[in-house]
Coordinates of C-alpha atoms in Angstrom, one line a residue:
M323 CA 0.0 0.0 0.0
F324 CA 1.3 3.4 -1.0
D325 CA 0.5 6.8 0.5
F326 CA 0.3 8.4 -3.0
S327 CA -0.6 7.1 -6.4
V328 CA 0.4 9.7 -9.1
I329 CA -1.8 9.2 -12.2
I330 CA -0.7 10.8 -15.4
P331 CA -3.0 10.6 -18.5
A332 CA -1.0 10.7 -21.7
K333 CA -1.6 10.9 -25.4
N334 CA 1.4 11.7 -27.6
E335 CA 3.2 13.4 -24.8
G336 CA 6.7 12.4 -25.9
K337 CA 7.9 16.0 -25.8
Y338 CA 7.0 16.5 -22.1
L339 CA 6.6 13.2 -20.4
D340 CA 10.3 12.4 -19.6
Q341 CA 10.9 15.7 -17.8
C342 CA 7.6 15.1 -15.9
L343 CA 8.7 11.6 -14.8
K344 CA 12.2 12.8 -13.9
S345 CA 10.8 15.4 -11.5
L346 CA 8.6 12.7 -9.9
I347 CA 11.4 10.1 -9.6
E348 CA 13.7 12.7 -8.0
Q349 CA 11.3 13.6 -5.2
D350 CA 12.7 14.2 -1.7
F351 CA 10.3 11.6 -0.5
P352 CA 10.7 7.8 0.2
K353 CA 10.3 5.9 -3.0
E354 CA 8.4 3.1 -1.3
R355 CA 5.6 5.4 -0.3
Y356 CA 4.4 6.5 -3.7
E357 CA 3.8 5.0 -7.2
I358 CA 3.6 6.5 -10.6
I359 CA 1.1 5.3 -13.2
V360 CA 1.0 6.5 -16.8
V361 CA -2.2 5.8 -18.6
D362 CA -1.7 5.9 -22.3
N363 CA -4.7 6.9 -24.4
G364 CA -3.7 5.6 -27.8
S365 CA -0.3 7.4 -28.4
D366 CA 1.5 6.9 -31.7
D367 CA 4.7 8.5 -30.6
D368 CA 7.3 7.4 -28.1
T369 CA 5.1 8.1 -25.0
V370 CA 4.9 4.5 -23.9
S371 CA 8.6 3.7 -24.5
I372 CA 9.5 6.8 -22.4
A373 CA 7.3 5.6 -19.6
H374 CA 8.8 2.1 -19.7
S375 CA 12.3 3.5 -19.8
R376 CA 11.6 5.3 -16.5
G377 CA 10.4 2.1 -14.8
V378 CA 6.9 3.3 -14.0
K379 CA 3.6 1.4 -14.3
V380 CA 2.0 1.8 -17.7
V381 CA -1.7 1.2 -18.5
S382 CA -2.5 1.1 -22.2
L383 CA -6.1 1.7 -23.2
P384 CA -7.4 -0.3 -26.2
E385 CA -9.2 2.8 -27.7
A386 CA -9.2 6.5 -27.2
Q387 CA -11.4 7.7 -24.3
T388 CA -12.3 11.0 -22.6
I389 CA -9.7 12.4 -20.2
S390 CA -12.1 11.6 -17.4
A391 CA -12.2 7.9 -18.4
V392 CA -8.4 7.8 -18.8
R393 CA -8.0 9.1 -15.2
N394 CA -10.6 6.7 -13.9
S395 CA -8.7 3.8 -15.6
G396 CA -5.6 4.9 -13.7
V397 CA -7.5 4.8 -10.4
L398 CA -8.4 1.2 -11.0
E399 CA -4.7 0.4 -11.0
A400 CA -3.9 2.6 -8.0
S401 CA -3.0 1.3 -4.5
G402 CA -2.4 4.7 -2.7
D403 CA -4.5 6.2 0.0
V404 CA -4.4 9.5 -1.9
L405 CA -4.9 9.7 -5.7
V406 CA -2.8 12.4 -7.4
F407 CA -3.8 13.6 -10.8
L408 CA -1.0 15.3 -12.7
D409 CA -0.8 16.3 -16.4
A410 CA 2.1 15.0 -18.5
D411 CA 3.1 18.5 -19.5
C412 CA 3.9 19.4 -15.9
T413 CA 6.9 19.1 -13.7
V414 CA 6.9 19.3 -9.9
A415 CA 9.1 20.7 -7.2
S416 CA 11.4 18.3 -5.4
D417 CA 9.5 18.8 -2.1
W418 CA 6.1 18.3 -3.9
L419 CA 5.1 15.2 -2.0
L420 CA 6.7 16.3 1.3
R421 CA 4.4 19.3 1.2
A422 CA 1.4 17.2 0.3
E423 CA 2.1 14.8 3.2
L424 CA 0.8 17.4 5.6
Y425 CA -2.7 16.6 4.4
L426 CA -2.4 12.8 4.5
D427 CA -4.3 12.4 7.8
R428 CA -6.7 15.4 7.3
D429 CA -10.1 13.7 7.3
D430 CA -11.7 17.1 7.0
V431 CA -10.0 17.7 3.7
A432 CA -11.4 15.8 0.6
C433 CA -9.2 17.4 -2.0
F434 CA -6.1 19.6 -2.1
G435 CA -3.4 20.9 -4.5
S436 CA -2.7 24.3 -6.1
S437 CA -2.9 26.1 -9.3
P438 CA 0.2 25.4 -11.5
V439 CA 2.8 28.1 -12.0
I440 CA 4.3 29.2 -15.3
P441 CA 7.8 28.3 -16.5
G442 CA 10.7 30.8 -16.3
Q443 CA 10.6 31.7 -20.0
A444 CA 6.9 32.4 -20.4
T445 CA 5.2 34.6 -23.0
W446 CA 3.3 37.7 -22.1
V447 CA 0.0 35.7 -22.6
E448 CA 1.1 33.2 -20.0
E449 CA 2.3 35.8 -17.6
A450 CA -0.8 37.9 -17.9
W451 CA -3.2 35.0 -17.5
F452 CA -1.2 33.7 -14.5
L453 CA -2.3 36.8 -12.6
V454 CA -5.9 35.4 -12.7
R455 CA -4.8 32.3 -10.9
Q456 CA -2.6 34.1 -8.3
S457 CA -3.9 34.6 -4.8
K458 CA -2.4 36.8 -2.1
E459 CA -3.0 33.9 0.4
Q460 CA -0.6 30.9 0.4
V461 CA -3.2 28.5 1.8
F462 CA -7.0 28.9 1.5
E463 CA -10.2 27.0 0.9
R464 CA -11.7 27.0 -2.6
Q465 CA -14.6 25.6 -4.5
W466 CA -12.7 23.5 -7.0
Q467 CA -9.2 22.3 -7.7
E468 CA -7.6 22.0 -11.1
S469 CA -6.8 18.4 -12.2
T470 CA -3.3 19.4 -13.4
N471 CA -2.3 19.2 -9.7
M472 CA -5.1 17.5 -7.8
F473 CA -4.8 15.3 -4.7
V474 CA -7.9 13.4 -3.6
H475 CA -8.4 11.0 -0.8
K476 CA -9.3 7.7 -2.4
K477 CA -12.2 7.0 -0.1
F478 CA -13.8 10.3 -1.0
F479 CA -13.1 9.8 -4.7
N480 CA -14.8 6.4 -4.7
K481 CA -17.7 7.7 -2.7
V482 CA -18.7 10.2 -5.3
G483 CA -18.0 7.8 -8.2
G484 CA -14.9 9.4 -9.7
F485 CA -14.7 11.6 -12.7
N486 CA -17.7 12.0 -15.0
E487 CA -16.6 10.1 -18.1
K488 CA -19.0 12.0 -20.3
L489 CA -17.0 15.2 -19.8
S490 CA -13.9 16.0 -22.0
T491 CA -13.1 19.2 -20.1
C492 CA -14.1 20.8 -16.8
E493 CA -14.2 17.4 -15.3
D494 CA -12.2 18.8 -12.4
V495 CA -14.9 21.4 -11.6
D496 CA -17.6 18.7 -11.7
L497 CA -15.7 16.4 -9.4
S498 CA -14.8 19.1 -7.0
Y499 CA -18.5 20.2 -6.6
R500 CA -19.4 16.6 -5.7
L501 CA -16.5 16.3 -3.2
L502 CA -17.3 19.6 -1.4
P503 CA -20.1 18.1 0.8
L504 CA -17.6 15.5 2.0
G505 CA -14.7 17.8 3.0
K506 CA -12.8 20.9 2.4
I507 CA -10.9 21.7 -0.8
I508 CA -7.6 23.3 0.0
S509 CA -5.2 25.2 -2.2
D510 CA -1.7 25.3 -0.9
A511 CA 0.8 27.2 -3.0
N512 CA 3.7 25.2 -1.4
I513 CA 2.6 22.2 -3.4
V514 CA 4.3 23.5 -6.5
T515 CA 3.6 22.3 -10.1
I516 CA 4.9 24.0 -13.2
H517 CA 2.8 23.8 -16.3
H518 CA 4.8 23.9 -19.5
R519 CA 2.0 24.0 -22.1
D520 CA -0.3 27.0 -21.2
P521 CA -1.4 28.9 -24.3
K522 CA 1.5 31.1 -25.6
S523 CA -0.4 33.2 -28.0
I524 CA -3.8 35.0 -28.2
K525 CA -5.0 32.5 -30.9
A526 CA -4.0 29.5 -28.8
F527 CA -5.7 31.1 -25.8
F528 CA -8.9 31.7 -27.7
Y529 CA -9.2 28.1 -28.9
K530 CA -8.3 26.6 -25.5
E531 CA -11.0 28.7 -23.7
K532 CA -13.5 27.9 -26.4
W533 CA -12.8 24.2 -26.0
R534 CA -13.0 24.4 -22.2
G535 CA -16.2 26.3 -22.4
K536 CA -18.1 23.5 -24.2
D537 CA -18.1 21.1 -21.2
N538 CA -18.5 24.0 -18.8
Y539 CA -22.1 24.2 -20.0
S540 CA -22.5 20.5 -20.2
G541 CA -21.4 20.2 -16.6
L542 CA -24.4 22.2 -15.5
V543 CA -26.6 19.3 -16.4
Q544 CA -24.6 17.1 -14.1
H545 CA -24.2 19.2 -11.0
G546 CA -26.7 22.0 -11.5
I547 CA -26.1 25.7 -11.5
K548 CA -23.9 27.0 -8.6
L549 CA -24.4 30.6 -7.6
R550 CA -20.7 31.4 -7.9
E551 CA -20.7 29.9 -11.5
L552 CA -23.3 32.4 -12.8
P553 CA -20.8 35.2 -13.6
S554 CA -18.6 32.8 -15.7
L555 CA -21.7 31.6 -17.5
L556 CA -23.7 34.8 -18.0
L557 CA -20.9 37.4 -18.5
P558 CA -19.6 36.0 -21.7
L559 CA -23.1 36.1 -23.2
Y560 CA -23.7 39.6 -21.9
F561 CA -20.4 40.7 -23.4
T562 CA -20.9 39.1 -26.8
I563 CA -24.5 40.3 -27.2
L564 CA -23.4 43.9 -26.5
I565 CA -20.4 43.8 -28.8
L566 CA -22.4 42.3 -31.7
S567 CA -25.2 44.8 -31.0
S568 CA -22.7 47.7 -31.2
F569 CA -21.5 46.5 -34.6
G570 CA -25.1 46.2 -35.7
T571 CA -25.9 49.8 -34.7
M572 CA -22.7 51.0 -36.5
I573 CA -23.6 49.1 -39.7
L574 CA -27.2 50.3 -39.7
G575 CA -26.2 53.9 -39.2
F576 CA -27.5 54.5 -35.7
P577 CA -26.1 57.5 -33.8
F578 CA -22.5 56.9 -32.7
V579 CA -23.4 57.6 -29.1
L580 CA -25.5 54.4 -29.0
T581 CA -22.7 52.3 -30.5
F582 CA -20.2 53.8 -27.9
S583 CA -22.7 53.2 -25.0
L584 CA -23.0 49.5 -26.0
L585 CA -19.3 49.1 -26.2
A586 CA -18.8 50.8 -22.9
L587 CA -21.4 48.6 -21.2
A588 CA -19.7 45.5 -22.7
Q589 CA -16.4 46.6 -21.1
L590 CA -17.7 47.2 -17.6
P591 CA -17.3 43.6 -16.4
V592 CA -14.0 43.3 -18.3
V593 CA -12.5 46.3 -16.6
G594 CA -13.9 45.3 -13.2
L595 CA -12.5 41.8 -13.3
T596 CA -9.1 43.1 -14.6
W597 CA -8.9 45.5 -11.7
L598 CA -9.9 42.9 -9.1
K599 CA -7.1 40.6 -10.3
I600 CA -4.2 43.1 -10.4
R601 CA -5.2 45.7 -7.7
H602 CA -2.5 44.3 -5.3
H603 CA 0.3 44.4 -7.9
F604 CA -0.9 47.0 -10.4
S605 CA 1.0 48.1 -13.4
F606 CA -0.3 49.7 -16.6
K607 CA 1.3 47.0 -18.7
N608 CA -0.5 44.2 -16.7
F609 CA -3.8 46.1 -16.8
V610 CA -3.7 46.4 -20.6
Q611 CA -2.6 42.9 -21.3
L612 CA -5.1 41.3 -18.9
L613 CA -7.9 43.6 -20.3
L614 CA -7.2 42.2 -23.8
L615 CA -7.2 38.6 -22.6
Y616 CA -10.5 39.0 -20.7
N617 CA -12.0 40.3 -24.0
V618 CA -10.8 37.2 -25.8
Y619 CA -11.9 35.0 -22.9
F620 CA -15.5 36.3 -22.8
F621 CA -15.8 36.0 -26.6
A622 CA -14.4 32.4 -26.6
R623 CA -16.6 31.2 -23.8
A624 CA -19.7 32.6 -25.6
M625 CA -18.7 30.9 -28.9
A626 CA -18.4 27.6 -27.0
I627 CA -22.2 27.4 -26.9
F628 CA -22.4 27.1 -30.7

């Protein structure tokens, strides 16, 4: 029996997997207390051979499945008391499991982890969007934990039935909401994971948020509408309707003041969210960059409906 079972879903992750496994193998933590499981989802590159070369357990699925099903398949092979979900394009700090050990015996905590940080040589898009994930607090309770760096007590995971295999994205949000009645969800910034494949351009950012948004709406059917979810669901629609309406008034020759008013109303939530995220470390550069990304984010999430 292990304390931790680290489960890594992988499909054509040859570029990133070796550095991920290297960071796990070199943990400042007893090797006999954790296991590493790579679940291959139909790779046709060297993903599987890399995993075998590192001496970790490999589970090969017969056909491609959703990311939720891939993670659940890894759980079936896991022996640890705590299930750890880590993405193949991440690396972890050497004290990652030592920091996580603090929560091993916390029966009041169902899930823990932290938002991933960005690598040293990040683009401005990565740096600006990272401001959204930052918190002034090192340790705090939250409503959901990202599955790029997610620790879940196995007894709680099994009790809620694991990941919803119908979801291709936002499965971490759905699981977190079902875990909340069983215990706290804690974000601890000391449990450090570095994500090496965040969107590096505006175009990549748009397509990722549009993709994530599709199952964000599907998840509502599964767990119902949460009050704190309403802004992320309604604001993109509000924003897009006003933007399109402003273009419509301009094309149809309405007075400019109407077009300007609609554009200004569309920007109100964008400016407000941008200010909330950077008010503790304000700079004009950060403000402009994040303002632009929030405009792209709202439009992408609205387009996810169609």
